[in-house]
Coordinates of C-alpha atoms in Angstrom, one line a residue:
M194 CA 106.4 -215.3 41.2
S195 CA 102.9 -217.7 40.6
V196 CA 101.8 -218.0 36.7
E197 CA 98.4 -216.7 37.7
H198 CA 100.9 -213.5 39.0
K199 CA 102.5 -212.6 35.9
F200 CA 99.4 -212.8 33.8
Q201 CA 97.7 -210.1 36.8
K202 CA 100.9 -208.1 35.9
L203 CA 100.0 -207.6 32.4
A204 CA 97.3 -206.1 32.2
T205 CA 96.2 -204.8 28.7
D206 CA 93.2 -202.5 29.3
N207 CA 94.3 -199.9 28.1
A208 CA 96.0 -201.3 25.2
P209 CA 95.4 -199.9 22.3
G210 CA 91.2 -201.1 21.0
Q211 CA 90.9 -202.1 24.2
E212 CA 89.2 -198.8 26.2
V213 CA 85.9 -200.3 26.0
R214 CA 87.0 -203.3 28.5
Q215 CA 87.5 -200.5 31.7
S216 CA 85.0 -200.3 34.5
A217 CA 82.9 -197.5 34.2
E218 CA 82.0 -197.8 37.4
G219 CA 81.2 -195.1 39.7
L220 CA 81.6 -193.2 37.6
A221 CA 78.6 -191.2 37.5
E222 CA 79.1 -189.5 41.0
L223 CA 82.3 -188.2 39.5
M224 CA 80.9 -186.5 36.4
R225 CA 80.7 -183.0 36.1
G226 CA 78.7 -181.3 33.1
E227 CA 77.0 -182.2 29.8
K228 CA 78.6 -184.5 27.4
L229 CA 80.9 -182.7 24.7
E230 CA 79.7 -183.0 21.3
G231 CA 82.6 -183.5 18.8
R232 CA 83.9 -186.9 16.6
V233 CA 85.6 -189.5 18.7
V234 CA 89.1 -189.4 18.1
D235 CA 91.0 -192.8 19.3
F236 CA 94.1 -190.9 20.3
S237 CA 95.2 -194.3 21.6
H238 CA 97.3 -195.7 18.2
G239 CA 96.7 -194.0 14.5
D240 CA 94.3 -193.2 11.5
V241 CA 94.8 -195.3 8.9
D242 CA 91.8 -194.1 7.6
A243 CA 92.8 -190.3 7.6
H244 CA 96.7 -191.7 6.7
P245 CA 96.6 -194.4 4.2
P246 CA 98.9 -197.2 4.0
T247 CA 102.4 -196.8 0.8
P248 CA 100.6 -197.0 -2.9
G249 CA 101.2 -200.0 -3.8
S250 CA 101.4 -202.3 -1.2
F251 CA 97.8 -204.1 -1.4
D252 CA 99.4 -204.7 -4.8
L253 CA 102.3 -206.5 -3.3
F254 CA 99.8 -208.2 -1.1
S255 CA 98.0 -209.7 -3.7
A256 CA 101.3 -210.7 -5.9
G257 CA 102.7 -212.5 -2.5
F258 CA 98.9 -214.6 -2.6
Q259 CA 98.8 -215.2 -5.8
A260 CA 102.9 -216.7 -5.5
G261 CA 101.4 -219.4 -3.4
G262 CA 103.0 -222.1 -0.4
S263 CA 106.6 -220.8 -2.0
Q264 CA 105.3 -217.6 -0.4
A265 CA 103.6 -218.5 2.6
Y266 CA 106.1 -220.3 3.6
T267 CA 109.0 -218.5 4.0
E268 CA 112.2 -219.8 6.3
Y269 CA 111.5 -218.6 10.3
R270 CA 113.3 -215.8 9.9
G271 CA 111.8 -214.7 6.8
D272 CA 112.5 -214.9 3.1
Q273 CA 115.1 -214.6 1.9
G274 CA 115.3 -213.0 -1.5
I275 CA 112.6 -210.8 0.8
R276 CA 115.3 -209.9 3.5
D277 CA 117.6 -209.5 0.9
L278 CA 116.7 -207.0 -1.0
I279 CA 115.8 -205.3 2.0
A280 CA 119.3 -205.7 3.8
P281 CA 120.7 -202.9 1.5
R282 CA 118.3 -200.6 1.5
L283 CA 118.1 -200.8 5.6
A284 CA 122.8 -200.2 5.7
A285 CA 121.8 -197.6 3.6
F286 CA 119.9 -196.0 6.4
T287 CA 121.7 -197.5 9.7
G288 CA 125.2 -196.5 8.4
A289 CA 126.2 -200.2 8.7
G290 CA 125.9 -203.5 6.6
V291 CA 123.8 -205.5 7.7
D292 CA 123.6 -209.3 7.2
A293 CA 120.7 -210.7 5.0
K294 CA 121.1 -214.6 5.2
D295 CA 122.2 -214.6 9.1
G296 CA 121.7 -210.7 11.2
L297 CA 118.3 -210.0 10.1
M298 CA 114.9 -211.9 10.4
I299 CA 111.0 -210.4 10.1
T300 CA 109.6 -210.4 12.4
T301 CA 105.4 -210.4 13.2
G302 CA 105.6 -207.0 13.9
T303 CA 108.0 -205.2 15.8
Q304 CA 106.1 -205.8 18.5
G305 CA 106.9 -209.3 17.2
A306 CA 110.0 -208.0 17.7
L307 CA 110.7 -207.1 21.0
F308 CA 109.1 -209.9 22.8
L309 CA 111.8 -212.2 20.5
A310 CA 114.4 -209.9 21.8
I311 CA 113.8 -209.2 25.3
A312 CA 113.1 -212.9 25.3
A313 CA 116.4 -213.9 23.5
N314 CA 118.3 -212.3 26.7
V315 CA 116.2 -211.8 30.1
G316 CA 116.0 -215.2 32.6
R317 CA 114.8 -215.3 35.7
G318 CA 116.6 -212.6 37.2
D319 CA 119.0 -211.4 34.9
K320 CA 119.0 -207.4 35.4
V321 CA 118.7 -205.1 33.2
A322 CA 118.4 -201.2 32.4
I323 CA 115.2 -199.2 30.9
V324 CA 114.5 -195.8 31.0
Q325 CA 111.9 -194.0 31.7
P326 CA 109.4 -193.5 30.2
D327 CA 109.0 -195.4 27.7
Y328 CA 107.0 -198.1 26.2
F329 CA 105.0 -200.0 28.1
A330 CA 105.7 -203.4 26.8
N331 CA 108.8 -202.9 28.1
R332 CA 108.6 -203.6 31.4
K333 CA 105.7 -205.8 31.2
L334 CA 107.6 -208.2 28.9
V335 CA 111.0 -207.4 32.2
E336 CA 108.6 -209.4 34.3
F337 CA 106.9 -211.4 32.1
F338 CA 110.4 -213.0 31.8
E339 CA 111.1 -211.8 36.0
G340 CA 114.4 -210.0 35.4
E341 CA 114.2 -207.1 37.7
M342 CA 114.2 -203.9 36.2
I343 CA 116.9 -200.4 36.9
P344 CA 115.2 -197.5 35.8
V345 CA 117.1 -195.0 34.4
Q346 CA 115.6 -191.2 34.5
M347 CA 114.9 -188.9 31.0
D348 CA 114.5 -185.8 31.7
Y349 CA 112.4 -185.4 28.1
L350 CA 110.4 -182.5 30.0
N351 CA 113.4 -179.8 29.8
A352 CA 116.3 -181.2 26.8
G353 CA 114.8 -179.2 24.4
E354 CA 116.6 -179.7 21.2
A355 CA 120.1 -181.0 23.0
G356 CA 118.7 -185.1 23.0
A357 CA 116.1 -186.9 25.8
G358 CA 117.0 -186.0 28.4
L359 CA 119.1 -189.4 29.5
D360 CA 120.7 -189.9 33.0
L361 CA 123.9 -190.6 32.0
N362 CA 124.8 -191.6 35.5
G363 CA 121.9 -194.0 35.9
L364 CA 123.0 -195.4 33.4
E365 CA 126.7 -196.4 34.1
A366 CA 124.6 -197.4 37.8
A367 CA 122.7 -200.2 36.4
F368 CA 125.3 -201.3 34.4
K369 CA 127.7 -201.3 37.5
A370 CA 125.1 -203.2 40.0
G371 CA 124.8 -205.9 37.5
A372 CA 123.2 -204.9 34.6
R373 CA 124.3 -206.6 31.1
T374 CA 120.9 -205.7 28.6
F375 CA 120.2 -202.2 28.2
L376 CA 116.2 -201.8 26.4
F377 CA 115.0 -198.7 24.9
S378 CA 113.3 -196.5 21.8
N379 CA 114.8 -193.5 19.9
P380 CA 112.7 -191.6 19.6
N381 CA 111.3 -192.4 22.4
N382 CA 107.7 -194.0 22.7
P383 CA 106.0 -191.8 24.2
A384 CA 107.9 -187.8 25.0
G385 CA 109.2 -187.6 20.9
V386 CA 112.8 -187.6 21.9
V387 CA 114.9 -188.3 19.8
Y388 CA 118.9 -189.3 21.4
S389 CA 121.8 -187.0 20.8
A390 CA 125.2 -187.7 19.2
E391 CA 126.9 -187.6 22.9
E392 CA 124.5 -189.7 24.1
I393 CA 124.1 -192.0 21.7
R394 CA 128.5 -192.9 21.6
A395 CA 128.1 -192.6 25.1
I396 CA 126.0 -195.7 25.4
A397 CA 127.3 -196.8 22.8
D398 CA 130.9 -196.8 25.5
L399 CA 128.9 -197.6 27.9
A400 CA 127.5 -201.3 26.5
A401 CA 130.6 -202.1 25.5
R402 CA 132.8 -200.8 29.0
Y403 CA 129.9 -202.8 30.6
D404 CA 130.1 -205.8 27.8
A405 CA 125.9 -205.3 27.2
V406 CA 123.5 -206.2 25.1
V407 CA 121.7 -203.2 23.9
I408 CA 118.0 -203.3 22.3
V409 CA 117.2 -200.4 20.4
D410 CA 113.5 -199.8 18.8
Q411 CA 114.2 -197.2 16.4
L412 CA 109.9 -198.1 15.1
Y413 CA 110.0 -194.2 14.3
S414 CA 113.5 -193.0 12.8
R415 CA 112.3 -192.4 9.4
L416 CA 110.4 -189.4 10.8
S417 CA 112.1 -187.3 12.2
Y418 CA 110.6 -183.6 11.7
S419 CA 112.7 -180.3 10.3
G420 CA 116.2 -179.3 11.4
V421 CA 116.5 -182.9 13.5
S422 CA 119.5 -185.0 13.6
Y423 CA 119.0 -188.6 13.9
T424 CA 122.4 -191.2 15.3
H425 CA 122.3 -194.4 14.3
L426 CA 123.7 -196.9 18.1
R427 CA 124.5 -199.7 14.9
A428 CA 126.6 -196.5 12.9
E429 CA 128.7 -196.2 16.5
A430 CA 132.6 -197.6 16.6
A431 CA 132.3 -197.8 19.9
M432 CA 129.6 -200.3 19.8
N433 CA 129.8 -204.0 19.7
P434 CA 127.7 -205.3 17.0
D435 CA 127.6 -208.5 18.6
N436 CA 125.5 -207.4 21.2
L437 CA 123.4 -205.0 19.4
I438 CA 119.9 -205.5 17.8
T439 CA 117.2 -202.6 16.3
I440 CA 114.2 -203.1 15.3
M441 CA 112.4 -201.5 13.1
G442 CA 108.9 -201.4 10.7
P443 CA 106.6 -200.4 8.7
S444 CA 103.5 -200.4 10.5
K445 CA 103.7 -196.2 11.9
T446 CA 105.3 -193.5 9.0
E447 CA 103.4 -196.4 6.6
S448 CA 100.9 -197.0 8.1
L449 CA 101.7 -200.9 7.0
S450 CA 100.5 -202.0 10.5
G451 CA 97.2 -204.1 9.7
F452 CA 100.0 -206.1 7.4
R453 CA 102.3 -207.2 11.0
L454 CA 105.6 -206.8 9.9
G455 CA 108.4 -206.0 11.9
V456 CA 112.3 -206.7 11.2
A457 CA 115.2 -207.2 13.6
F458 CA 118.7 -207.1 12.4
G459 CA 122.1 -207.3 14.8
A460 CA 123.9 -210.3 16.1
P461 CA 123.7 -213.4 14.6
R462 CA 123.5 -215.3 17.9
L463 CA 121.1 -213.4 18.7
I464 CA 118.9 -213.4 15.9
A465 CA 119.8 -217.0 16.4
R466 CA 118.1 -217.4 19.2
M467 CA 115.2 -215.2 18.7
E468 CA 113.9 -216.8 15.4
K469 CA 114.5 -220.2 17.7
L470 CA 112.0 -218.5 19.8
Q471 CA 109.7 -217.3 17.3
A472 CA 109.4 -220.7 15.8
I473 CA 107.0 -222.4 18.3
V474 CA 105.6 -219.1 19.2
A475 CA 104.3 -217.9 15.6
L476 CA 106.7 -219.9 12.9
R477 CA 107.2 -216.5 11.2
A478 CA 106.1 -212.9 10.2
P479 CA 102.4 -213.7 7.7
G480 CA 103.9 -215.8 4.8
Y481 CA 101.7 -213.2 1.8
S482 CA 102.6 -210.4 4.2
Q483 CA 106.4 -210.3 3.8
A484 CA 105.7 -209.7 0.3
V485 CA 104.8 -205.8 1.5
L486 CA 108.2 -205.1 2.5
R487 CA 109.3 -205.0 -1.2
S488 CA 108.2 -201.3 -1.1
W489 CA 109.9 -200.7 2.2
F490 CA 112.6 -197.3 2.0
A491 CA 110.8 -198.2 -2.0
E492 CA 108.2 -195.5 -1.7
E493 CA 107.5 -192.9 -5.2
P494 CA 109.9 -189.7 -4.6
G495 CA 107.7 -187.6 -2.0
W496 CA 105.5 -189.1 -1.3
M497 CA 107.9 -189.8 2.7
E498 CA 108.0 -185.4 2.4
A499 CA 105.0 -185.2 2.6
R500 CA 104.0 -187.4 4.7
I501 CA 106.4 -186.6 7.9
A502 CA 105.0 -182.5 6.3
A503 CA 101.2 -183.9 7.3
H504 CA 103.0 -185.3 10.9
E505 CA 104.5 -182.6 11.5
A506 CA 101.9 -179.4 11.3
I507 CA 99.3 -181.8 13.0
R508 CA 101.5 -181.5 16.2
D509 CA 102.0 -177.9 15.7
E510 CA 98.4 -177.3 16.1
L511 CA 97.7 -179.2 18.8
L512 CA 100.9 -178.1 20.7
S513 CA 99.8 -174.4 20.4
V514 CA 96.0 -175.9 21.8
L515 CA 97.9 -177.3 24.4
R516 CA 99.8 -175.0 25.7
Q517 CA 97.5 -172.6 25.6
C518 CA 96.4 -174.2 29.3
E519 CA 97.3 -173.0 32.0
G520 CA 99.6 -176.0 33.9
V521 CA 100.1 -177.7 31.0
S522 CA 103.7 -178.8 30.1
A523 CA 104.2 -180.1 26.8
S524 CA 107.5 -180.8 25.4
T525 CA 107.6 -180.9 21.5
P526 CA 108.0 -184.0 19.6
R527 CA 111.7 -184.0 17.3
A528 CA 109.8 -187.8 16.0
G529 CA 107.4 -189.5 16.0
S530 CA 103.6 -189.2 16.6
Y531 CA 103.5 -188.5 20.0
L532 CA 102.7 -186.2 22.1
F533 CA 103.0 -186.3 26.1
P534 CA 101.3 -183.1 28.0
Q535 CA 101.9 -183.8 31.2
M536 CA 98.0 -182.4 32.8
P537 CA 97.9 -180.4 36.0
K538 CA 96.1 -180.9 39.2
L539 CA 92.7 -182.4 38.7
A540 CA 89.9 -183.0 41.1
V541 CA 89.7 -187.0 39.6
S542 CA 92.4 -188.8 39.7
P543 CA 94.5 -190.1 36.1
G544 CA 93.2 -192.4 35.4
D545 CA 89.3 -191.6 35.7
F546 CA 90.4 -188.8 34.3
V547 CA 91.0 -190.9 31.0
K548 CA 87.4 -193.0 31.0
L549 CA 86.0 -189.4 31.6
L550 CA 87.6 -187.9 28.9
R551 CA 86.5 -191.3 26.4
L552 CA 82.3 -191.2 27.5
Q553 CA 81.7 -187.7 28.0
A554 CA 84.3 -186.0 25.3
G555 CA 84.2 -189.0 22.9
V556 CA 88.7 -189.1 23.3
V557 CA 90.5 -191.9 23.4
V558 CA 93.9 -191.1 24.9
T559 CA 96.9 -193.6 26.7
P560 CA 97.4 -193.7 30.5
G561 CA 100.9 -192.3 31.2
T562 CA 100.7 -194.9 34.6
E563 CA 100.9 -196.7 30.9
F564 CA 105.5 -195.6 30.7
S565 CA 106.8 -195.4 33.8
P566 CA 105.0 -194.9 37.6
H567 CA 106.4 -191.5 38.0
T568 CA 104.1 -190.0 34.9
A569 CA 100.9 -190.5 35.9
A570 CA 99.5 -186.7 35.0
S571 CA 100.4 -187.5 31.3
L572 CA 98.4 -188.0 28.4
R573 CA 100.1 -190.3 25.7
L574 CA 98.4 -189.2 22.5
N575 CA 98.4 -190.3 19.1
F576 CA 98.3 -187.9 16.7
S577 CA 98.6 -189.4 13.7
Q578 CA 94.6 -188.3 13.1
D579 CA 92.8 -187.0 10.6
H580 CA 94.0 -182.5 10.8
Q581 CA 90.6 -181.0 12.2
A582 CA 89.4 -184.1 14.0
A583 CA 92.4 -184.0 16.3
V584 CA 92.4 -180.3 17.2
A585 CA 88.7 -180.1 18.1
A586 CA 89.9 -182.8 20.1
A587 CA 92.6 -181.3 21.4
E588 CA 89.9 -178.3 22.4
R589 CA 87.9 -180.7 24.2
I590 CA 90.5 -182.2 26.3
I591 CA 91.2 -179.0 27.2
E592 CA 87.8 -178.5 27.9
M593 CA 87.7 -181.8 30.5
V594 CA 91.1 -179.6 32.0
N595 CA 89.4 -176.6 32.9
R596 CA 86.3 -178.0 34.0
Y597 CA 88.4 -180.9 36.4
R598 CA 90.6 -178.8 38.1
V599 CA 90.7 -178.7 41.3

């Protein structure tokens, strides 16, 4: 694959904040009706004004700044004192010990952790099992490192409360075909489903049987809704800890995305590879920002419960709006802040409909094609928004669906 071809496949037009770069050429002749009035809502990412960062985070950042060079120039894998602080918190949350010295690193966001983890495991021709649908960067990164993807399907629309709907036979077939890395998010981004204990146990068993490395993105694992049971892969006895990397961070639930912080923890041999790469990509996670991790898992009593309740209320009202529209299918997210409704057949292409939503309704969404080729009719909505503005925007989406029906 040529360098030019590599970068052609890294399209960013639909990434959060990049929508303004989309071409509107040819849309005028497709438009039906007038522009819908209402507050612009960008469902491509969360609204940190509506859901502010954890209290005290700026004070910690300021303290990091005041610390000067000792905080600015940490080890490439992050400040040892901060790693010592958060390791037992992560261990308590995930149900398995975390080695603060050799098995944990602070990264430039969870996106940075994902890049490093894939780069540490995937080279030209390596086979990688990935879930469809799943986080859009998974596919792009495997392609960039010239790996060979083996898709594993997930029937999220019919999973209900039974789990994510992962095709476990398909996962084993991928391992039998030579995949030695498995990459997935839990909760799933974009569908919001959570893998059941049985699915996680099966993944651990299969990974052990085929000696496969597993990279699990658990970015939204703290934002679980009422009655949801979450199982951590790293706590499964069958999972070989020398073949596992877990990725987390405070950017979403805690609204700390602007500080660009993530963590990766697991097999020391893989963390060592990732640190070597971080050293030449970014040196380290932002030094002053690292200090903000002192607040992680140490929020004031009731803060996390209130945040979850607020998101659950938005989720429920948006689902009520969407499900009133004939032909729209939407599963209930059990964690995270994403809805992934499937639209009925429209008179315009899914790609054009996304652009029309932005231009005519003031609503920005991410097209389903970013997450899997077979989910083109779906839209991803990050509902971490102002509650009333999000509901009004969902109503405009439905009005646009009815306007452009076949």
